[in-house]
Short mmCIF file of C-alpha atoms and ligand atoms in Angstrom, two decimals:
data_model
loop_
_atom_site.label_atom_id
_atom_site.label_comp_id
_atom_site.label_asym_id
_atom_site.label_seq_id
_atom_site.Cartn_x
_atom_site.Cartn_y
_atom_site.Cartn_z
CA MET A 1 2.78 9.01 15.08
CA LYS A 2 1.82 12.65 14.48
CA PRO A 3 0.68 13.54 10.94
CA ILE A 4 3.49 14.66 8.66
CA ILE A 5 2.85 17.33 6.02
CA LEU A 6 3.64 16.34 2.45
CA THR A 7 3.88 19.62 0.57
CA ASN A 8 3.85 18.23 -2.95
CA GLU A 9 3.58 15.05 -5.01
CA GLN A 10 7.33 14.40 -4.79
CA GLU A 11 7.13 14.27 -0.99
CA THR A 12 4.37 11.67 -1.18
CA ILE A 13 6.60 9.62 -3.49
CA LEU A 14 9.54 9.99 -1.09
CA PHE A 15 7.36 8.85 1.78
CA GLY A 16 6.37 5.76 -0.22
CA SER A 17 10.02 5.02 -0.86
CA LYS A 18 10.88 5.37 2.83
CA ILE A 19 8.26 2.78 3.83
CA ALA A 20 9.40 0.53 0.97
CA LYS A 21 12.97 0.53 2.30
CA GLN A 22 11.75 -0.45 5.74
CA CYS A 23 9.64 -3.29 4.27
CA LEU A 24 12.64 -4.50 2.26
CA ASN A 25 14.79 -4.43 5.38
CA TYR A 26 12.12 -6.48 7.20
CA LEU A 27 11.87 -9.05 4.38
CA SER A 28 15.65 -9.41 4.36
CA LYS A 29 15.33 -10.84 7.88
CA HIS A 30 11.94 -12.61 7.81
CA ASP A 31 10.01 -14.83 5.39
CA ASP A 32 6.70 -13.12 5.86
CA THR A 33 3.74 -11.30 4.32
CA ILE A 34 3.29 -7.55 4.74
CA VAL A 35 -0.20 -6.06 4.50
CA ILE A 36 -0.50 -2.29 4.13
CA TYR A 37 -3.88 -0.54 4.02
CA LEU A 38 -3.89 2.83 2.26
CA ILE A 39 -6.68 4.95 3.66
CA GLY A 40 -7.88 8.34 2.43
CA ASP A 41 -10.33 10.09 0.12
CA LEU A 42 -10.17 10.07 -3.66
CA GLY A 43 -7.11 12.06 -4.67
CA ALA A 44 -5.49 11.92 -1.23
CA GLY A 45 -2.34 10.32 -2.67
CA LYS A 46 -2.73 6.54 -2.22
CA THR A 47 -1.61 5.68 -5.75
CA THR A 48 1.15 8.30 -5.61
CA PHE A 49 2.45 6.68 -2.42
CA SER A 50 2.33 3.28 -4.16
CA ARG A 51 4.31 4.66 -7.09
CA GLY A 52 7.08 5.83 -4.75
CA PHE A 53 6.99 2.48 -2.97
CA LEU A 54 7.28 0.43 -6.18
CA GLN A 55 9.91 2.62 -7.81
CA GLN A 56 12.07 2.35 -4.69
CA LEU A 57 11.97 -1.43 -5.02
CA GLY A 58 13.24 -1.16 -8.58
CA HIS A 59 10.09 -1.00 -10.67
CA ILE A 60 10.71 1.10 -13.75
CA GLY A 61 7.89 2.64 -15.71
CA ASN A 62 4.26 3.31 -15.02
CA VAL A 63 2.36 2.39 -11.91
CA LYS A 64 -1.14 2.04 -13.23
CA SER A 65 -4.04 2.65 -10.91
CA PRO A 66 -5.68 -0.77 -10.48
CA THR A 67 -9.14 0.79 -10.28
CA TYR A 68 -10.55 -1.36 -13.08
CA THR A 69 -8.39 -4.47 -12.78
CA LEU A 70 -8.65 -4.56 -8.94
CA VAL A 71 -5.03 -5.73 -8.74
CA GLU A 72 -1.70 -5.10 -10.45
CA PRO A 73 1.08 -7.57 -9.71
CA TYR A 74 4.78 -6.66 -9.58
CA GLN A 75 7.42 -9.40 -9.38
CA PHE A 76 10.81 -8.68 -7.91
CA ASP A 77 13.75 -11.07 -7.40
CA SER A 78 12.84 -12.40 -3.99
CA PHE A 79 9.33 -11.11 -3.34
CA SER A 80 6.16 -9.81 -5.01
CA VAL A 81 4.08 -6.70 -4.53
CA TYR A 82 0.35 -6.72 -5.22
CA HIS A 83 -1.26 -3.31 -5.56
CA PHE A 84 -5.02 -3.48 -5.04
CA ASP A 85 -7.73 -0.86 -5.48
CA PHE A 86 -11.19 -1.90 -4.31
CA TYR A 87 -12.94 1.41 -5.01
CA ARG A 88 -15.09 -0.22 -7.68
CA LEU A 89 -15.60 -3.54 -5.96
CA CYS A 90 -19.27 -4.41 -6.40
CA SER A 91 -19.59 -7.36 -4.08
CA PRO A 92 -17.29 -9.27 -1.78
CA GLU A 93 -17.86 -12.33 -4.01
CA GLU A 94 -15.57 -10.71 -6.55
CA LEU A 95 -12.79 -11.25 -4.04
CA GLU A 96 -13.50 -14.97 -4.04
CA PHE A 97 -13.50 -15.03 -7.86
CA MET A 98 -10.10 -13.38 -8.01
CA GLY A 99 -8.70 -15.90 -5.51
CA ILE A 100 -7.87 -13.21 -3.04
CA ARG A 101 -6.22 -15.50 -0.49
CA GLU A 102 -3.52 -16.57 -2.96
CA TYR A 103 -2.08 -13.07 -2.98
CA PHE A 104 -1.36 -13.06 0.73
CA ALA A 105 1.50 -15.52 0.45
CA LEU A 106 4.91 -15.52 2.09
CA ARG A 107 7.23 -12.87 0.72
CA SER A 108 4.44 -10.80 -0.70
CA ILE A 109 3.64 -7.20 0.11
CA CYS A 110 0.01 -6.18 -0.41
CA LEU A 111 -0.69 -2.47 -0.87
CA ILE A 112 -4.44 -2.01 -0.60
CA GLU A 113 -6.42 1.08 -1.60
CA TRP A 114 -10.03 1.18 -0.34
CA PRO A 115 -9.85 -1.80 2.03
CA GLU A 116 -13.08 -0.40 3.55
CA GLN A 117 -14.97 -1.70 0.50
CA THR A 118 -14.31 -5.35 1.30
CA ASN A 119 -16.45 -5.89 4.39
CA GLY A 120 -13.61 -7.17 6.50
CA ILE A 121 -12.83 -10.14 4.22
CA LEU A 122 -9.18 -9.19 3.79
CA PRO A 123 -6.41 -10.19 6.16
CA SER A 124 -5.94 -7.44 8.69
CA ALA A 125 -3.31 -4.77 8.17
CA ASP A 126 0.18 -4.71 9.63
CA LEU A 127 0.43 -1.03 8.75
CA GLU A 128 -2.15 1.59 7.93
CA ILE A 129 -1.10 4.68 5.99
CA HIS A 130 -3.65 7.47 6.41
CA LEU A 131 -3.50 10.21 3.79
CA ALA A 132 -5.60 13.37 3.94
CA TYR A 133 -6.03 16.75 2.26
CA LEU A 134 -4.60 19.86 3.87
CA ALA A 135 -5.56 22.70 1.52
CA HIS A 136 -3.37 22.01 -1.56
CA GLU A 137 -1.05 19.75 0.38
CA ARG A 138 -1.51 16.38 2.04
CA THR A 139 -0.83 14.87 5.43
CA VAL A 140 0.24 11.33 6.17
CA CYS A 141 0.07 9.32 9.34
CA VAL A 142 1.36 5.76 9.77
CA GLN A 143 -0.18 3.38 12.26
CA ALA A 144 1.37 0.05 13.20
CA LYS A 145 -1.53 -2.35 13.74
CA ASN A 146 0.44 -5.19 15.33
CA GLU A 147 3.96 -6.17 16.40
CA LYS A 148 5.05 -6.87 12.84
CA GLY A 149 3.96 -3.39 11.77
CA GLN A 150 5.79 -1.86 14.72
CA ALA A 151 8.92 -3.86 13.89
CA ILE A 152 8.80 -2.59 10.30
CA ILE A 153 8.55 1.07 11.19
CA ASN A 154 11.26 0.71 13.84
CA LEU A 155 13.70 -0.55 11.22
CA SER A 156 16.17 1.75 9.55
CA GLN A 157 15.68 2.49 5.89
N1 LIG B 1 1.59 15.83 -1.12
C1 LIG B 1 0.88 16.21 -2.18
N2 LIG B 1 0.54 17.51 -2.37
C2 LIG B 1 -0.23 17.87 -3.42
N3 LIG B 1 -0.70 17.02 -4.36
C3 LIG B 1 -0.40 15.72 -4.23
C4 LIG B 1 0.40 15.25 -3.14
N4 LIG B 1 0.51 13.90 -3.27
C5 LIG B 1 -0.18 13.54 -4.36
N5 LIG B 1 -0.73 14.62 -4.95
C6 LIG B 1 -1.56 14.66 -6.15
O1 LIG B 1 -2.85 14.20 -5.84
C7 LIG B 1 -3.47 13.66 -7.00
C8 LIG B 1 -4.22 12.38 -6.71
O2 LIG B 1 -3.32 11.43 -6.25
P1 LIG B 1 -3.60 9.85 -6.26
O3 LIG B 1 -2.35 9.27 -5.72
O4 LIG B 1 -4.07 9.38 -7.57
O5 LIG B 1 -4.78 9.73 -5.20
P2 LIG B 1 -5.63 8.44 -4.72
O6 LIG B 1 -4.96 7.20 -5.23
O7 LIG B 1 -5.63 8.55 -3.22
O8 LIG B 1 -7.01 8.63 -5.28
C9 LIG B 1 -2.37 13.50 -8.03
O9 LIG B 1 -2.56 14.46 -9.02
C10 LIG B 1 -1.10 13.75 -7.26
O10 LIG B 1 -0.14 14.40 -8.05
MG1 LIG B 2 -5.73 5.58 -6.29
#
């Protein structure tokens, strides 16, 4: 997919909600896990995207950046979302301590900021969302990394 320009914060939120609707549509048909890597520099909009994603699914209130906690869990009726931020991960052992594998269960969606910090220990992504600066705006590009990812982005919202 060609990069799309997101001219302001609201457009990043809307983009997060669009992908959330597609994930929801996918989970309505499959008992599965969805892994989304969020890639981009500090301030590129990864947490903003996550906020749009979570609010679309019905989360009301703050979406805290999980920079210090590493993960914030969100429970919905028939699935869970785990929002990770590994920017401050010191060593991959921390992932073992937090029981990382448990999060990648059926009917969970994992949104992962800074997956690059984990030395390839995480399950691979179904989708990668690449966010980048364009002067005061941002661009976003979605890559399906496997058939599941392709199926998700082919679904209607
Ligand atoms: N499309 C956009 N255009 C301009 N600013 C944006 C856009 N999307 C997000 N921002 C702003 O960028 C800042 C950093 O966003 P954040 O989501 O915290 O980045 P990250 O999690 O990638 O470090 C926030 O102040 C947010 O309002
Ligand atoms: Mg962030």
